[in-house]
Amino acid sequence: TITEGIGNLINLNELYMANNLLIGSIPASQGKLKKLNEIKLSNNSFSGPIPATLGNLTKLTTLTLSSNVISGAIPSTLSNCPLEVLDLSHNNLSGPIPKELIFISTLSSFMDLAHNSLSGTLPLEVGNLKNLGKLDFSSNMISGEIPISIGECQSLEYLNISGNLFQKAS
């Protein structure tokens, strides 16, 4: 596990702990690491929710938590981070995609929310992701219509929305 004591490493810029056998929850104390630019915790067995305190990290550009067993909703506080990369794929996340994520103007590389249990509709404001290169929210339970505003994503090179519950416009 990662102990809450990690919050004492106040000069930490990068935290790489991917591809291990780590278990337990992601400590909320990581939200104290104000200098953190990157968090990479993919391919472990972390469980529990994503701590809302990660929204305190005003220098965080990369957050990869893919391939764990993280559950609960995506905290809207992540919109406080200047994220360029957001990878929450292959977890057990549920609930709607927070509208606040769509307003992260710095998202440029990719946002991957695939293979979760996200529900609700795709926010109409998805067109605000003008600088995003890759968007993947495949294999969820997102329903409704595909917003016409998605055509405003000018930098989009890869879009995967397969495996959802989208419907034809009526």
mmCIF file of C-alpha atoms in Angstrom:
data_model
loop_
_atom_site.group_PDB
_atom_site.id
_atom_site.type_symbol
_atom_site.label_atom_id
_atom_site.label_comp_id
_atom_site.label_asym_id
_atom_site.label_seq_id
_atom_site.Cartn_x
_atom_site.Cartn_y
_atom_site.Cartn_z
ATOM 1 C CA THR A 1 0.000 0.000 0.000
ATOM 2 C CA ILE A 2 0.933 3.673 -0.187
ATOM 3 C CA THR A 3 0.793 5.199 3.286
ATOM 4 C CA GLU A 4 -0.683 8.594 4.128
ATOM 5 C CA GLY A 5 2.889 9.582 5.022
ATOM 6 C CA ILE A 6 3.532 10.179 1.324
ATOM 7 C CA GLY A 7 1.947 13.597 1.918
ATOM 8 C CA ASN A 8 5.142 14.586 3.767
ATOM 9 C CA LEU A 9 7.234 14.447 0.569
ATOM 10 C CA ILE A 10 6.461 18.097 -0.188
ATOM 11 C CA ASN A 11 9.209 18.545 -2.809
ATOM 12 C CA LEU A 12 8.100 15.592 -4.946
ATOM 13 C CA ASN A 13 7.666 16.506 -8.640
ATOM 14 C CA GLU A 14 6.862 13.103 -10.110
ATOM 15 C CA LEU A 15 5.335 9.972 -8.615
ATOM 16 C CA TYR A 16 5.769 6.802 -10.679
ATOM 17 C CA MET A 17 4.499 3.585 -9.104
ATOM 18 C CA ALA A 18 2.968 1.896 -12.139
ATOM 19 C CA ASN A 19 3.226 -1.814 -12.889
ATOM 20 C CA ASN A 20 3.428 -3.126 -9.350
ATOM 21 C CA LEU A 21 1.244 -5.165 -7.042
ATOM 22 C CA LEU A 22 0.107 -2.221 -4.929
ATOM 23 C CA ILE A 23 -3.271 -2.464 -3.182
ATOM 24 C CA GLY A 24 -5.450 -0.299 -0.963
ATOM 25 C CA SER A 25 -6.713 3.185 -1.623
ATOM 26 C CA ILE A 26 -4.910 6.168 -3.081
ATOM 27 C CA PRO A 27 -4.016 8.341 -0.070
ATOM 28 C CA ALA A 28 -5.849 11.655 0.193
ATOM 29 C CA SER A 29 -2.581 13.115 1.538
ATOM 30 C CA GLN A 30 -1.234 13.172 -2.041
ATOM 31 C CA GLY A 31 -3.272 16.350 -2.349
ATOM 32 C CA LYS A 32 -0.633 18.076 -0.175
ATOM 33 C CA LEU A 33 2.115 17.558 -2.775
ATOM 34 C CA LYS A 34 1.767 20.984 -4.408
ATOM 35 C CA LYS A 35 4.842 20.548 -6.669
ATOM 36 C CA LEU A 36 3.605 17.310 -8.234
ATOM 37 C CA ASN A 37 3.564 17.392 -12.067
ATOM 38 C CA GLU A 38 2.868 13.732 -12.783
ATOM 39 C CA ILE A 39 1.153 10.832 -11.041
ATOM 40 C CA LYS A 40 1.418 7.426 -12.715
ATOM 41 C CA LEU A 41 -0.183 4.610 -10.713
ATOM 42 C CA SER A 42 -1.444 2.406 -13.566
ATOM 43 C CA ASN A 43 -1.451 -1.386 -13.582
ATOM 44 C CA ASN A 44 -1.822 -2.016 -9.870
ATOM 45 C CA SER A 45 -4.767 -3.102 -7.724
ATOM 46 C CA PHE A 46 -5.730 0.210 -6.138
ATOM 47 C CA SER A 47 -9.334 0.305 -4.968
ATOM 48 C CA GLY A 48 -11.705 2.831 -3.442
ATOM 49 C CA PRO A 49 -12.388 6.301 -4.833
ATOM 50 C CA ILE A 50 -10.136 8.842 -6.508
ATOM 51 C CA PRO A 51 -9.387 11.331 -3.716
ATOM 52 C CA ALA A 52 -11.029 14.710 -4.344
ATOM 53 C CA THR A 53 -7.894 16.250 -2.773
ATOM 54 C CA LEU A 54 -6.000 15.585 -6.028
ATOM 55 C CA GLY A 55 -7.805 18.722 -7.213
ATOM 56 C CA ASN A 56 -5.434 20.696 -4.950
ATOM 57 C CA LEU A 57 -2.519 19.869 -7.271
ATOM 58 C CA THR A 58 -2.330 23.029 -9.372
ATOM 59 C CA LYS A 59 0.781 21.844 -11.274
ATOM 60 C CA LEU A 60 -0.468 18.348 -12.134
ATOM 61 C CA THR A 61 -0.276 17.802 -15.909
ATOM 62 C CA THR A 62 -0.410 13.979 -16.053
ATOM 63 C CA LEU A 63 -2.715 11.687 -14.103
ATOM 64 C CA THR A 64 -2.736 8.017 -15.105
ATOM 65 C CA LEU A 65 -4.681 5.648 -12.867
ATOM 66 C CA SER A 66 -5.631 3.082 -15.535
ATOM 67 C CA SER A 67 -5.941 -0.668 -14.964
ATOM 68 C CA ASN A 68 -6.792 -0.685 -11.281
ATOM 69 C CA VAL A 69 -10.076 -1.421 -9.480
ATOM 70 C CA ILE A 70 -10.840 2.185 -8.517
ATOM 71 C CA SER A 71 -14.540 2.798 -7.923
ATOM 72 C CA GLY A 72 -16.956 5.655 -7.316
ATOM 73 C CA ALA A 73 -17.449 8.867 -9.235
ATOM 74 C CA ILE A 74 -14.792 10.918 -10.991
ATOM 75 C CA PRO A 75 -14.209 13.922 -8.705
ATOM 76 C CA SER A 76 -15.080 17.222 -10.376
ATOM 77 C CA THR A 77 -12.177 18.791 -8.435
ATOM 78 C CA LEU A 78 -9.774 17.362 -11.048
ATOM 79 C CA SER A 79 -10.795 20.362 -13.166
ATOM 80 C CA ASN A 80 -8.565 22.486 -10.891
ATOM 81 C CA CYS A 81 -5.490 20.725 -12.309
ATOM 82 C CA PRO A 82 -3.823 21.872 -15.565
ATOM 83 C CA LEU A 83 -4.060 18.331 -16.940
ATOM 84 C CA GLU A 84 -2.714 17.522 -20.396
ATOM 85 C CA VAL A 85 -3.139 13.752 -19.930
ATOM 86 C CA LEU A 86 -5.986 12.078 -18.036
ATOM 87 C CA ASP A 87 -6.163 8.277 -18.120
ATOM 88 C CA LEU A 88 -8.735 6.665 -15.828
ATOM 89 C CA SER A 89 -9.471 3.720 -18.135
ATOM 90 C CA HIS A 90 -10.014 0.102 -17.086
ATOM 91 C CA ASN A 91 -11.409 0.723 -13.607
ATOM 92 C CA ASN A 92 -14.820 0.454 -11.931
ATOM 93 C CA LEU A 93 -15.708 4.154 -12.049
ATOM 94 C CA SER A 94 -19.412 4.985 -12.132
ATOM 95 C CA GLY A 95 -21.755 7.937 -12.423
ATOM 96 C CA PRO A 96 -21.738 10.652 -15.069
ATOM 97 C CA ILE A 97 -18.711 12.253 -16.697
ATOM 98 C CA PRO A 98 -18.333 15.480 -14.691
ATOM 99 C CA LYS A 99 -19.040 18.497 -16.893
ATOM 100 C CA GLU A 100 -16.082 20.205 -15.203
ATOM 101 C CA LEU A 101 -13.636 17.815 -16.955
ATOM 102 C CA ILE A 102 -14.792 19.143 -20.309
ATOM 103 C CA PHE A 103 -13.648 22.630 -19.280
ATOM 104 C CA ILE A 104 -9.997 21.657 -18.640
ATOM 105 C CA SER A 105 -8.540 23.856 -21.396
ATOM 106 C CA THR A 106 -5.060 22.352 -21.017
ATOM 107 C CA LEU A 107 -6.186 18.827 -22.021
ATOM 108 C CA SER A 108 -4.177 18.320 -25.193
ATOM 109 C CA SER A 109 -2.732 14.808 -25.388
ATOM 110 C CA PHE A 110 -5.562 12.501 -24.378
ATOM 111 C CA MET A 111 -8.478 11.788 -22.090
ATOM 112 C CA ASP A 112 -9.169 8.078 -21.710
ATOM 113 C CA LEU A 113 -12.182 7.022 -19.646
ATOM 114 C CA ALA A 114 -12.752 3.697 -21.456
ATOM 115 C CA HIS A 115 -13.804 0.420 -19.829
ATOM 116 C CA ASN A 116 -15.585 1.734 -16.748
ATOM 117 C CA SER A 117 -19.251 1.891 -15.755
ATOM 118 C CA LEU A 118 -19.790 5.573 -16.493
ATOM 119 C CA SER A 119 -23.407 6.492 -17.232
ATOM 120 C CA GLY A 120 -25.527 9.472 -18.162
ATOM 121 C CA THR A 121 -25.090 11.516 -21.294
ATOM 122 C CA LEU A 122 -22.003 12.957 -22.914
ATOM 123 C CA PRO A 123 -21.860 16.615 -21.797
ATOM 124 C CA LEU A 124 -23.047 18.981 -24.531
ATOM 125 C CA GLU A 125 -19.953 21.095 -23.878
ATOM 126 C CA VAL A 126 -17.636 18.367 -25.250
ATOM 127 C CA GLY A 127 -16.766 20.797 -28.055
ATOM 128 C CA ASN A 128 -14.706 22.793 -25.547
ATOM 129 C CA LEU A 129 -11.971 20.144 -25.866
ATOM 130 C CA LYS A 130 -10.583 21.999 -28.889
ATOM 131 C CA ASN A 131 -6.916 21.058 -28.276
ATOM 132 C CA LEU A 132 -7.465 17.389 -27.418
ATOM 133 C CA GLY A 133 -5.807 14.816 -29.695
ATOM 134 C CA LYS A 134 -7.369 11.604 -28.362
ATOM 135 C CA LEU A 135 -10.731 11.030 -26.678
ATOM 136 C CA ASP A 136 -11.806 7.551 -25.615
ATOM 137 C CA PHE A 137 -14.815 6.744 -23.484
ATOM 138 C CA SER A 138 -15.616 3.389 -25.080
ATOM 139 C CA SER A 139 -17.141 0.462 -23.195
ATOM 140 C CA ASN A 140 -19.202 2.418 -20.689
ATOM 141 C CA MET A 141 -22.953 2.956 -20.323
ATOM 142 C CA ILE A 142 -23.165 6.469 -21.741
ATOM 143 C CA SER A 143 -26.521 7.090 -23.410
ATOM 144 C CA GLY A 144 -28.464 9.699 -25.319
ATOM 145 C CA GLU A 145 -27.381 11.441 -28.481
ATOM 146 C CA ILE A 146 -23.847 12.279 -29.565
ATOM 147 C CA PRO A 147 -23.658 16.072 -29.139
ATOM 148 C CA ILE A 148 -23.209 17.986 -32.402
ATOM 149 C CA SER A 149 -20.634 20.133 -30.569
ATOM 150 C CA ILE A 150 -18.140 17.247 -30.814
ATOM 151 C CA GLY A 151 -17.430 18.649 -34.287
ATOM 152 C CA GLU A 152 -15.727 21.612 -32.602
ATOM 153 C CA CYS A 153 -12.867 19.395 -31.328
ATOM 154 C CA GLN A 154 -10.482 20.711 -33.979
ATOM 155 C CA SER A 155 -7.348 18.799 -32.911
ATOM 156 C CA LEU A 156 -9.049 15.424 -32.444
ATOM 157 C CA GLU A 157 -7.176 12.622 -34.242
ATOM 158 C CA TYR A 158 -8.656 9.633 -32.401
ATOM 159 C CA LEU A 159 -12.210 9.208 -31.116
ATOM 160 C CA ASN A 160 -13.579 5.962 -29.682
ATOM 161 C CA ILE A 161 -17.145 5.965 -28.376
ATOM 162 C CA SER A 162 -17.941 2.316 -29.172
ATOM 163 C CA GLY A 163 -19.641 0.023 -26.706
ATOM 164 C CA ASN A 164 -22.043 2.571 -25.206
ATOM 165 C CA LEU A 165 -25.797 3.129 -25.415
ATOM 166 C CA PHE A 166 -25.953 6.046 -27.854
ATOM 167 C CA GLN A 167 -29.142 6.607 -29.835
ATOM 168 C CA LYS A 168 -29.980 8.216 -33.127
ATOM 169 C CA ALA A 169 -31.225 11.792 -32.925
ATOM 170 C CA SER A 170 -34.996 11.853 -32.965
#
